XYZ file of C-alpha atoms in Angstrom:
568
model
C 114.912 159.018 16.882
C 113.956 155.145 16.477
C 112.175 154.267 19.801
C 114.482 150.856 21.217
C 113.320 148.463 23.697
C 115.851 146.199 26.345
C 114.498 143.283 27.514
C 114.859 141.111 29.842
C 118.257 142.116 31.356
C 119.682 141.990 34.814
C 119.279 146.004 35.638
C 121.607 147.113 38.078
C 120.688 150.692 39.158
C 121.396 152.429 42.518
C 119.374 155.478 41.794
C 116.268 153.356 41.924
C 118.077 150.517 44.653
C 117.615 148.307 42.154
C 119.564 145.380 42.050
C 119.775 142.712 39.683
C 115.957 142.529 38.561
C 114.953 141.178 35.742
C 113.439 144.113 33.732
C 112.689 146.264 30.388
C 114.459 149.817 29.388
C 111.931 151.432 27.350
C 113.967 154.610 25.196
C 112.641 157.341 22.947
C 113.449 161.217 21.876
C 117.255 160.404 23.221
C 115.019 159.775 27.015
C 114.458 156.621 29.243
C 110.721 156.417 28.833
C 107.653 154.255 30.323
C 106.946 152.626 27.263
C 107.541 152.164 23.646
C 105.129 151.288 20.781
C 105.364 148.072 18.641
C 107.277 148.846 15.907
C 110.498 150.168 18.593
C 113.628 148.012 17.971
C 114.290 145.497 20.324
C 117.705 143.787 21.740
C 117.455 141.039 23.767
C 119.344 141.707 26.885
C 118.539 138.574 28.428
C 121.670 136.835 30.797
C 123.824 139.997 30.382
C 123.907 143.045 32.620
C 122.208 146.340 32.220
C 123.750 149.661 33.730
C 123.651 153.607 32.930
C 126.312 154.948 30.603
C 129.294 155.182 32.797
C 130.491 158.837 34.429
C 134.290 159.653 34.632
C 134.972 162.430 37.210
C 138.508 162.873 36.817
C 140.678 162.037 33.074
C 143.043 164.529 31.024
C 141.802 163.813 27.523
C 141.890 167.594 25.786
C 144.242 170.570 26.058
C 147.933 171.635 26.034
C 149.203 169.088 28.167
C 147.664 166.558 26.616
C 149.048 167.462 23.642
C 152.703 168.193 24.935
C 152.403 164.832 25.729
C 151.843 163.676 22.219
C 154.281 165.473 20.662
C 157.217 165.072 23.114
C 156.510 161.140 22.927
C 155.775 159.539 19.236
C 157.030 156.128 21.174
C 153.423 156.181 22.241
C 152.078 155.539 19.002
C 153.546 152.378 18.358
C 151.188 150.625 20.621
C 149.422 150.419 17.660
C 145.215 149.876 17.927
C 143.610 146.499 16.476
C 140.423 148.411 15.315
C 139.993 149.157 11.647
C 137.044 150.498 10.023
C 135.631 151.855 7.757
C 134.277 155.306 7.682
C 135.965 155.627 10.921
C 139.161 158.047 12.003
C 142.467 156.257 12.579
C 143.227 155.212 16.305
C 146.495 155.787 17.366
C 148.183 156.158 21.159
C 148.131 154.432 24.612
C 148.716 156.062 27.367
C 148.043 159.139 25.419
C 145.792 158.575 23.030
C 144.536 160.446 19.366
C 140.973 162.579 20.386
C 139.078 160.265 18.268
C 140.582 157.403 20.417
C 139.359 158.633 23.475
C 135.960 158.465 22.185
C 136.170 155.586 20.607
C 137.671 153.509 23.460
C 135.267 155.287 26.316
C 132.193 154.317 24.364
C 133.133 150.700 23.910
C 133.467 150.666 27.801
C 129.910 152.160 27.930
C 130.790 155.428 28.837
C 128.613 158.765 28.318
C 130.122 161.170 29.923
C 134.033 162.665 30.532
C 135.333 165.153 32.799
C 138.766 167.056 31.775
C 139.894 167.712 35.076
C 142.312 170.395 34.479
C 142.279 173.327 31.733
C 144.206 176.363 31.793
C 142.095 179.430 31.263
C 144.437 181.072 29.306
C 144.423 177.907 26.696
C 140.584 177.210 26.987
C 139.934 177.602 23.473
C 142.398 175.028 22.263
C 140.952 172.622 25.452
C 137.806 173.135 23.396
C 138.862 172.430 20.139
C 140.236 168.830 21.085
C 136.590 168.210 23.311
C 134.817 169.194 19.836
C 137.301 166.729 18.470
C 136.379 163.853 19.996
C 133.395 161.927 18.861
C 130.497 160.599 20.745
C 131.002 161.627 24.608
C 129.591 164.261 26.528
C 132.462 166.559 28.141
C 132.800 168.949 30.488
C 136.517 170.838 31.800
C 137.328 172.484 35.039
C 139.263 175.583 35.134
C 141.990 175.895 37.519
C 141.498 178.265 40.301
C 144.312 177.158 42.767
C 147.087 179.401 41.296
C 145.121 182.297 39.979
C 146.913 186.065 40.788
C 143.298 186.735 41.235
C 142.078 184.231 43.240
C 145.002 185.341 45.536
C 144.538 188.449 45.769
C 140.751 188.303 46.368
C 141.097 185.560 49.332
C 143.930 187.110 51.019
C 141.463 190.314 51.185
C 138.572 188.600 52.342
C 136.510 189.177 49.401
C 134.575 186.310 48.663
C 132.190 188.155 46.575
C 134.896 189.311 44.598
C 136.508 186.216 43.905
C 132.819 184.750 43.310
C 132.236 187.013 40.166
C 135.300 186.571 38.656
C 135.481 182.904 39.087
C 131.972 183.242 37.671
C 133.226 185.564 34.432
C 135.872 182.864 33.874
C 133.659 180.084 33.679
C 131.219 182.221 31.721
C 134.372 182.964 28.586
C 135.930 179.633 29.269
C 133.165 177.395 29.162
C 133.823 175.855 32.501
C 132.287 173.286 34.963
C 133.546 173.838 38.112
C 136.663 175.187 40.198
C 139.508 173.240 40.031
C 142.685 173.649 42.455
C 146.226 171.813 41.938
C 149.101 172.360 44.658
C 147.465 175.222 46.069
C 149.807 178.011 45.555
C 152.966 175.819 44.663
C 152.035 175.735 41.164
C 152.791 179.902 41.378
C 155.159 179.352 43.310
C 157.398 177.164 41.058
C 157.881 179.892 38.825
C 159.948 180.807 40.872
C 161.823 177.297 41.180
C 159.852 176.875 45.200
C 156.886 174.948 45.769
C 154.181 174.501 48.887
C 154.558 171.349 50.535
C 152.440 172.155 53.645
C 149.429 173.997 53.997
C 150.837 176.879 55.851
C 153.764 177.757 53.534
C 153.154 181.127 52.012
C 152.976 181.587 48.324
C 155.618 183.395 47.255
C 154.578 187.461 46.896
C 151.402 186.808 47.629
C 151.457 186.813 51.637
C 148.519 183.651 51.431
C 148.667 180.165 52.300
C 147.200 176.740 50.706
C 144.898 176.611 53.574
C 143.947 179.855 53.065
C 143.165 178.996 49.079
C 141.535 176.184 50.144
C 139.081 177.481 52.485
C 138.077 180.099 50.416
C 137.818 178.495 47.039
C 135.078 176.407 49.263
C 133.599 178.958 50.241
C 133.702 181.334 46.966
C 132.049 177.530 45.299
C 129.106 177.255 47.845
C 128.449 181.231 47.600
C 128.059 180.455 43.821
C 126.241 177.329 44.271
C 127.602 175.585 41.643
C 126.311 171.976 40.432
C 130.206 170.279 41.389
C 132.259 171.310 44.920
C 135.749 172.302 44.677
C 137.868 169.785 43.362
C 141.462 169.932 44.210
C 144.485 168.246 43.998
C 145.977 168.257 47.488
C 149.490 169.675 48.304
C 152.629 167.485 48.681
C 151.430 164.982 45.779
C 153.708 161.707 45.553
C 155.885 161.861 48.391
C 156.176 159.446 51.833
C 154.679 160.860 54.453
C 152.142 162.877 52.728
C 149.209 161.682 54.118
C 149.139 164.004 57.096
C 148.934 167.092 54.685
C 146.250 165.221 53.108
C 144.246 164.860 56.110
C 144.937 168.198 57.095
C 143.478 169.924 53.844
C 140.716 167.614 53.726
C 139.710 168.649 57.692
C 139.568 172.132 56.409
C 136.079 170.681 55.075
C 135.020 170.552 58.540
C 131.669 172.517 58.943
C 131.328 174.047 55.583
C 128.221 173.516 54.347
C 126.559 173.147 51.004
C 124.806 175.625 48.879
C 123.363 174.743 45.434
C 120.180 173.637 43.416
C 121.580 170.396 42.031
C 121.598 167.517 44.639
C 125.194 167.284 45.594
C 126.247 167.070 49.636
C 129.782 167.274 49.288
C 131.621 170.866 49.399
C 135.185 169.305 48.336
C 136.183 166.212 46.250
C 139.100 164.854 46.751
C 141.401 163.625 43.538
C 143.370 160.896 42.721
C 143.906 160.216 46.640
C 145.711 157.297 45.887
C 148.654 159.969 45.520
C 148.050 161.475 48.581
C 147.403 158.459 51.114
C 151.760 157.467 51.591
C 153.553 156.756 54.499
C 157.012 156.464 55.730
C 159.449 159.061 56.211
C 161.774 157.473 52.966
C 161.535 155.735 49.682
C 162.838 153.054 51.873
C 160.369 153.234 54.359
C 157.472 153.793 52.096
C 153.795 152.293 53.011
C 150.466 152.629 53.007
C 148.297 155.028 55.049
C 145.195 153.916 52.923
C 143.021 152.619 56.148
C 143.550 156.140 58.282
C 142.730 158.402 54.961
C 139.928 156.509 54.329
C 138.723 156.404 58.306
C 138.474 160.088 57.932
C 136.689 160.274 54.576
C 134.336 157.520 55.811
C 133.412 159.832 58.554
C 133.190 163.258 57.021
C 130.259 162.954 55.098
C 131.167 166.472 52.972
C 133.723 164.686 50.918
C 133.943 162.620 47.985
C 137.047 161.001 46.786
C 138.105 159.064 43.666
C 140.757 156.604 43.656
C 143.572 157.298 41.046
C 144.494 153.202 40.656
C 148.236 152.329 39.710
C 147.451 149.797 36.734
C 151.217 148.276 36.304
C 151.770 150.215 32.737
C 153.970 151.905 30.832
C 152.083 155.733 31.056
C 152.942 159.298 30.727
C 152.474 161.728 33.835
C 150.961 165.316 33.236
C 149.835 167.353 35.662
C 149.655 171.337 36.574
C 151.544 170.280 39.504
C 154.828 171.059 37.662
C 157.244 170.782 40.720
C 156.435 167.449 41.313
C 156.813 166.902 37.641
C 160.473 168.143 38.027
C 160.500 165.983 40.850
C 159.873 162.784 38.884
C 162.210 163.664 36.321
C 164.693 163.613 39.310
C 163.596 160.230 39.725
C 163.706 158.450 36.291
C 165.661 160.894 34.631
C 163.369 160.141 31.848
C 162.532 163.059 29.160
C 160.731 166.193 30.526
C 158.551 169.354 29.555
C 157.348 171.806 31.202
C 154.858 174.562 30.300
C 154.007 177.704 32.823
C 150.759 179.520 32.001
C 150.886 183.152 32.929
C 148.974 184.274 36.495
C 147.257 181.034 36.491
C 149.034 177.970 36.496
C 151.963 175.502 35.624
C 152.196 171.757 34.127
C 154.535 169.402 33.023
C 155.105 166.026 31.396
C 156.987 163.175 31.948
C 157.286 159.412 31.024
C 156.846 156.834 33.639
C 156.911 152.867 34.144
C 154.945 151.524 36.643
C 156.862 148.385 37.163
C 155.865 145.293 39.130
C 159.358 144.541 39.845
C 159.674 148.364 41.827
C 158.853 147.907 45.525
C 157.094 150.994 45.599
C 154.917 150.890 42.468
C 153.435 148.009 43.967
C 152.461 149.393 46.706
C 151.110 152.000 45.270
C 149.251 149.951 43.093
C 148.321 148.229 46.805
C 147.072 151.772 47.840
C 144.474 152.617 45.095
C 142.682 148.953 45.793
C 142.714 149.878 49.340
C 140.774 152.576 49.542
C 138.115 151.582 47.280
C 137.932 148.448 49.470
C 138.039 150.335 52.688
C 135.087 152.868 51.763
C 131.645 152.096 53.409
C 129.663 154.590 50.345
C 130.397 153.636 47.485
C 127.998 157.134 46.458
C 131.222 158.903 47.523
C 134.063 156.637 46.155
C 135.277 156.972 42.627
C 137.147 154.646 40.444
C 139.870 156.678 38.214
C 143.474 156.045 37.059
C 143.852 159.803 37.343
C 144.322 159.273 33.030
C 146.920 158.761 32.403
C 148.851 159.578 35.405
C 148.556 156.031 37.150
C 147.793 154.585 33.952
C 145.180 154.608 31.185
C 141.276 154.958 31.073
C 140.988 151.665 29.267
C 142.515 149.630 32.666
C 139.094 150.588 34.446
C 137.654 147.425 33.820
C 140.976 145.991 34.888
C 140.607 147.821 37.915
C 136.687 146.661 38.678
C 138.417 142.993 38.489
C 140.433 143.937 41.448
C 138.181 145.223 43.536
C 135.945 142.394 42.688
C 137.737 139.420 42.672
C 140.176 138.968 45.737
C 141.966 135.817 43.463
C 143.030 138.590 40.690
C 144.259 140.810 43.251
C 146.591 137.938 45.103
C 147.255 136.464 41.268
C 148.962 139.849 40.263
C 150.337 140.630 43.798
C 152.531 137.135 43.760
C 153.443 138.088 40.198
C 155.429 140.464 42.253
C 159.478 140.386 42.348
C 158.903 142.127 45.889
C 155.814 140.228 47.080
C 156.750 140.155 50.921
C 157.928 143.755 50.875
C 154.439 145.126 49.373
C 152.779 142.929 51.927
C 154.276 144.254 54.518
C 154.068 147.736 53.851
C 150.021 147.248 52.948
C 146.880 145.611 53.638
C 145.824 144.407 50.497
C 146.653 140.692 51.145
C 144.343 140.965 54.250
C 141.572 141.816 52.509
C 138.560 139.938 51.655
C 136.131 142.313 50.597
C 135.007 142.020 46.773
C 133.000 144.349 45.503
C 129.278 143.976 43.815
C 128.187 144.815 40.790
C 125.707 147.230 42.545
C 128.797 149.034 43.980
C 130.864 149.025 41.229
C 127.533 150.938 39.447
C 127.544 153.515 42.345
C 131.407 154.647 41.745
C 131.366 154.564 37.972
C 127.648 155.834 37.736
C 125.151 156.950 40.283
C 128.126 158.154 42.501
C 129.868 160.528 40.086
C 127.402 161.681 38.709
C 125.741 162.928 41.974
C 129.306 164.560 42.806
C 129.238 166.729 39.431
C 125.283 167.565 39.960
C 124.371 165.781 36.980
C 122.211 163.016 38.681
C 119.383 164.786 36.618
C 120.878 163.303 33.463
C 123.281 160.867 34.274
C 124.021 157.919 36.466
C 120.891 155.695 36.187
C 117.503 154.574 34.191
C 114.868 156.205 35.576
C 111.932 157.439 33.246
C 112.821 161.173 32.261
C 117.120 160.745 32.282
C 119.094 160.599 29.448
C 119.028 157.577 27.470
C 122.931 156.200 27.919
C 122.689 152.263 28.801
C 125.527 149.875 28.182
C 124.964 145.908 28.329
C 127.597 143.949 29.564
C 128.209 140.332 29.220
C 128.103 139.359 32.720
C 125.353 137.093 34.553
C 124.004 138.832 37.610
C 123.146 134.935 38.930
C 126.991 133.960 38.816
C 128.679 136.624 40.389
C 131.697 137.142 40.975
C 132.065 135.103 37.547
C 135.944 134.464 36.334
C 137.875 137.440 37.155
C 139.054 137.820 33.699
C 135.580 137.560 32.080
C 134.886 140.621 34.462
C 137.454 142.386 32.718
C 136.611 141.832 29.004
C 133.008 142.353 29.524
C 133.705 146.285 31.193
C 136.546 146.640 28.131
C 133.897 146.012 25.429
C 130.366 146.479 26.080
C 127.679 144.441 24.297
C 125.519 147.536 23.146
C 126.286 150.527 23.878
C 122.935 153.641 23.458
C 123.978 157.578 24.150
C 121.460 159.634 24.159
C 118.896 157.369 22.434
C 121.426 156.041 19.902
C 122.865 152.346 19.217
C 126.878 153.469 19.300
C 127.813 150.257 20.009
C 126.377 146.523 18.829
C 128.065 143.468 19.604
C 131.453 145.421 20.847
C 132.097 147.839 17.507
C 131.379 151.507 16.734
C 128.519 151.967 14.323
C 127.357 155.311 14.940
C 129.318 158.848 16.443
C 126.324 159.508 18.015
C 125.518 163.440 18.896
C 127.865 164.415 21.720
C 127.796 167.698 24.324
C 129.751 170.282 25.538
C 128.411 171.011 29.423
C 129.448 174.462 30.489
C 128.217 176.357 33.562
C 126.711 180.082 33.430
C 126.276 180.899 37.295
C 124.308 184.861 36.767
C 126.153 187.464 39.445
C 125.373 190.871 39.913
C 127.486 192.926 38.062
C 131.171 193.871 39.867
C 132.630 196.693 38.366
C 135.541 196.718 40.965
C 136.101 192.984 39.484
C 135.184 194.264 35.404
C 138.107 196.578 36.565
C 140.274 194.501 38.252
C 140.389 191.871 34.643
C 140.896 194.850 32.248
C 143.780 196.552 34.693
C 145.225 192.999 34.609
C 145.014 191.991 30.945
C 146.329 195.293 30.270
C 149.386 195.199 32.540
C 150.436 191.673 32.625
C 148.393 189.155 30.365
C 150.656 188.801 26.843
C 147.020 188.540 25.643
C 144.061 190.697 25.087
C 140.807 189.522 27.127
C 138.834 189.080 23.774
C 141.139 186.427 22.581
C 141.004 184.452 25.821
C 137.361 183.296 25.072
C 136.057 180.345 24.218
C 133.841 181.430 20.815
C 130.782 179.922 20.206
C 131.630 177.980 17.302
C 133.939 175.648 19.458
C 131.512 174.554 21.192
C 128.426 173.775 18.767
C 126.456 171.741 20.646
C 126.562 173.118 24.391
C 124.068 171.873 27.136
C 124.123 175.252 28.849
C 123.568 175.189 32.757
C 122.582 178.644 33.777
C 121.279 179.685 37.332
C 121.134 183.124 38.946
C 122.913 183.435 42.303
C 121.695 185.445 45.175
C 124.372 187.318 46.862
C-alpha cells in the first residue's frame, strides 16, 4: 500500500486526550505509523478536522428484515440518490437503503466500521450474504439470544455452562459478535399472540422470566468473556410509562462484574434508550423521563447506552420485537409484515412518519437530545438513530448539530405545530449544554469502539491501530461554527482512508477499499450434553438440518477472526 501523510490538521482524539492539536497522521501497510518516507502522498489537512473512522454500535443494514422491508415498500426507492458514477453500483433507498448504499453513504460520513445489531441464527447465512454485499465497511452482527428455546431452557436450569457452549457453538456457525437480546421472552411469547411487558411476566411454556434471561445472558457473556457485553433491547419498548421497566432491567446490572481480555468495563449496553426513557400513564399524558434514566446510567458505571435519536423523517420500523410492531400498526394502520423465526425469535416491519406536527414525535425527538446532553461520559454514550427505526444513518450528522448547537435545537423545536406542549412535557428548551467536538469523537469513536472491544483497532490514531481517518471541514479555532456547516461537513467528509486506503477525496467514492467480516470464536471445552441437546433439537423441531444453518466460509471471504480460549 502507498504510504500517505496528513498534515497539519486539527486532530481530535480521545484515546490519546488529544484535543485539537495541530499535528501529522503518518499511515502505511493499512496501519497508523510513526513516520513515512519522502515519496508517501501527502494531503494537506490544514484548517479542517482530523478524527478516527467513525464506529456505529447499533444499525440494521443486512438480513431478512432488512430486506422485508425493501420489498414490502418500493415507495422507498423514489427518494431517488444524486450520486452517479461511473464504475460504481446504482444507489437506490432512504430509509432503507440498496447494500451498496449503505456503504457508500457510511463512508462518505467517515465511517469504518458497522454493527448489525440483530440477526436471526436461523437466517445467518443470508445476513452474511448482504454484509459481503456491501462495499467498503467493516461489519460485524449479533445473534439474538433473548428468545432462544435454548437459552430458556438452560437459564431456567441454572446451567450457565451450558448455555455458555452453546451460545459459543452459535457464534462459532453463525459468525457472530456478541449476544444480543430483544423483549426478553415476549418475542417467544408472541407466537402465541402474548407478549412480556414487565420483567417478571413468565414466558409462556417456559416457566422463566425477562429478569431471569437477563441476568443470566450477563452472566453466560462474562463466563465467556467475550470482547462486547450483552446488548439488549429492554422490555416494554415504545410505550408511556416505560421507563420504570427500563430502570428495573438495567439495575439487574448491579454487581455483575466483568470478565474478558479486551478492555471493555461494561457487562450490559443498553439500546436505543431513547425508546425506553417515556413517561406518563397515556398518549395524552406522554413526557420525558430522560433526566432520571440518565441519573441512573450516569451512576452505574457497568453500563453503556446509545441514544436511538428521532430525526423528524419519513422511516420504516423493523425490529425482532414483533408485538410492538403489531402494536404500531394499531397505531398508523399503515402496511405491516411480520416474520417469526422458529425457537429463536420474531420481527416485523412497518412504515412510520415521524411528524413535527405530532405532539409526541416531538417529544420523542426531545428525548434522544436529552440524554446525550444529560450524560457526564461521553466513553459510555452513543449516538444512533437505532437505523432506521427513529430514522436513517445519514441524519447522524444532523443529530451532532443538535447536540452541538443549542440555536438548531430551539430553530427546529419552534418549527413545531405543538411547541408549548413538547416544552412542557421535556427539558430540551432548558438546556444549554452543546457538545465539543472532543465529545462528539468519544460517542461516535473512542466510545463505541471500547464498548464492542475493538479499541485495539478502532476508535483513534495511535501508532499500531488501523489506519481509518476521515477529515472534516470544520475549524477546531471557530467552534461551534454555523450549525448547518456542522451538518454538511459530518454528511460528506473531505477524505476519507480505511484501512490505509484514500475511499474518499474531496466528498466522492474513488476506491471500495478492502472491507471485513469480524466474527468471534470463544474455544469451550467440549459439552456433549449441549452437542446432544442441538442434534435432539434440530431433529425434533428445527424445519432445517444443522448443516444448512451455517454460515460457509465462502460468505465471508475476508474474516478478521477473533478467537480466545475460555477457562471454565
Amino acid at each position: 500500500m502507498a504510504e500517505i501523510l496528513i498534515r497539519n490538521g486539527f486532530v481530535i482524539d480521545p484515546t490519546r486526550n488529544i484535543n485539537g492539536d495541530v499535528a501529522d497522521i503518518a499511515i502505511k501497510d493499512g496501519q497508523i505509523v510513526e513516520g513515512v518516507g519522502s515519496k508517501a502522498k501527502v494531503i494537506d489537512a490544514s484548517g479542517k478536522v482530523v478524527m478516527a473512522g467513525g464506529v456505529d454500535v447499533h444499525s440494521h443494514v443486512a438480513g431478512p428484515k432488512v430486506n422485508v422491508g425493501r420489498l414490502m415498500r418500493p415507495e422507498d426507492k423514489l427518494f431517488k440518490s444524486p450520486h452517479n458514477q461511473k464504475n460504481y453500483r446504482m444507489e437506490s433507498g432512504f430509509s432503507i437503503p440498496s447494500t451498496f448504499k449503505t456503504g457508500y453513504d457510511y463512508a462518505r460520513m467517515g465511517y469504518a466500521f458497522v454493527m448489525e445489531a440483530a440477526m436471526p441464527p436461523l437466517h445467518s447465512p443470508h445476513v452474511h450474504e448482504e454484509i459481503h454485499d456491501t462495499p467498503i465497511i467493516d461489519q460485524a452482527a449479533l445473534p439474538v439470544f433473548g428468545n432462544s428455546w435454548f437459552v430458556f431452557e438452560y437459564l431456567k436450569n441454572e446451567e450457565i455452562d451450558n448455555c455458555a457452549a452453546y451460545i459459543a457453538w452459535l457464534l462459532k456457525v453463525t459468525k457472530g459478535f456478541g449476544i444480543k437480546v430483544v423483549n426478553p421472552g415476549g418475542s417467544s411469547a408472541w407466537a402465541w399472540g402474548l407478549n412480556c411487558l414487565t420483567l417478571s411476566d413468565p414466558v409462556p411454556y417456559f416457566d422463566i422470566t425477562p429478569a431471569e434471561i437477563i441476568t443470566g445472558l450477563m452472566k453466560t457473556n462474562e463466563y465467556l468473556g467475550l470482547p462486547h457485553s450483552m446488548h439488549i433491547h429492554h422490555n416494554d419498548l415504545g410505550n408511556p410509562g416505560n421507563y420504570e421497566t427500563t430502570l428495573e432491567s438495567l439495575r439487574l446490572a448491579e454487581g455483575v462484574a466483568t470478565k474478558n481480555n479486551f478492555g471493555r468495563d461494561t457487562v450490559m449496553h443498553s439500546t436505543h434508550i431513547q425508546f425506553h426513557s417515556y413517561g406518563g400513564d397515556s398518549w395524552g399524558t406522554f413526557e420525558s423521563k430522560a433526566r432520571e434514566v440518565m441519573d441512573y446510567v450516569n451512576k452505574q458505571k457497568n453500563i453503556s447506552i446509545d441514544l436511538g435519536c428521532v430525526t423528524l423523517d419519513e422511516t420504516t420500523t423493523m425490529t425482532a420485537d414483533g408485538p410492538f410492531e403489531h402494536h404500531i400498526t394499531n397505531l398508523n394502520h399503515l402496511k405491516w409484515a411480520n416474520t417469526d423465526v422458529e425457537l429463536e425469535t420474531a420481527a416485523g416491519v412497518v412504515p412510520y412518519v415521524y411528524d413535527k406536527d405530532i405532539k409526541v414525535n416531538g417529544i420523542q425527538w426531545a428525548i434522544g437530545l436529552e440524554m446525550g446532553l444529560y450524560a457526564t461520559d461521553p466513553m459510555r454514550t452513543f449516538i444512533t438513530t437505532d437505523h432506521p427505526n427513529a430514522g436513517p444513518f445519514t441524519r447522524y450528522p444532523r443529530i451532532i448539530k443538535w447536540l452541538m448547537s443549542k440555536q438548531a435545537r430551539e430553530e427546529t423545536l419552534a418549527s413545531f405545530k405543538h411547541t408549548d406542549k413538547v416544552i412542557d412535557a421535556t427539558d430540551i428548551h432548558s438546556m444549554d449544554r452543546e457538545l465539543s467536538l472532543f465529545e462528539i469523537a468519544q460517542m461516535t469513536r473512542a466510545g463505541p469502539a471500547k464498548a464492542l472491544g475493538l479499541s485495539n483497532m478502532f476508535g483513534g490514531l495511535g501508532v499500531g491501530m488501523d489506519a481509518n481517518v476521515g477529515i472534516f471541514d470544520l475549524n477546531f479555532n471557530d467552534m461551534p461554527a454555523d450549525p448547518e456547516a456542522i451538518e454538511k461537513a459530518f454528511s460528506r467528509a473531505c477524505w476519507f482512508i480505511k484501512s490505509g486506503e484514500i475511499i474518499v477525496k474531496e466528498g466522492d467514492i474513488v476506491s471500495h477499499g478492502n472491507k471485513r467480516t469480524i466474527w468471534v470464536k470463544p474455544n469451550v471445552a467440549e459439552n456433549p450434553q449441549v452437542i446432544r441437546d442441538i442434534q435432539d433439537k434440530f431433529l425434533k423441531d428445527y424445519s432445517v438440518g444443522s448443516d444448512t444453518y451455517q454460515v460457509r466460509d465462502y460468505l465471508a471471504p475476508n474474516p478478521y477472526v477473533i478467537e480466545f480460549d475460555v477457562e471454565a
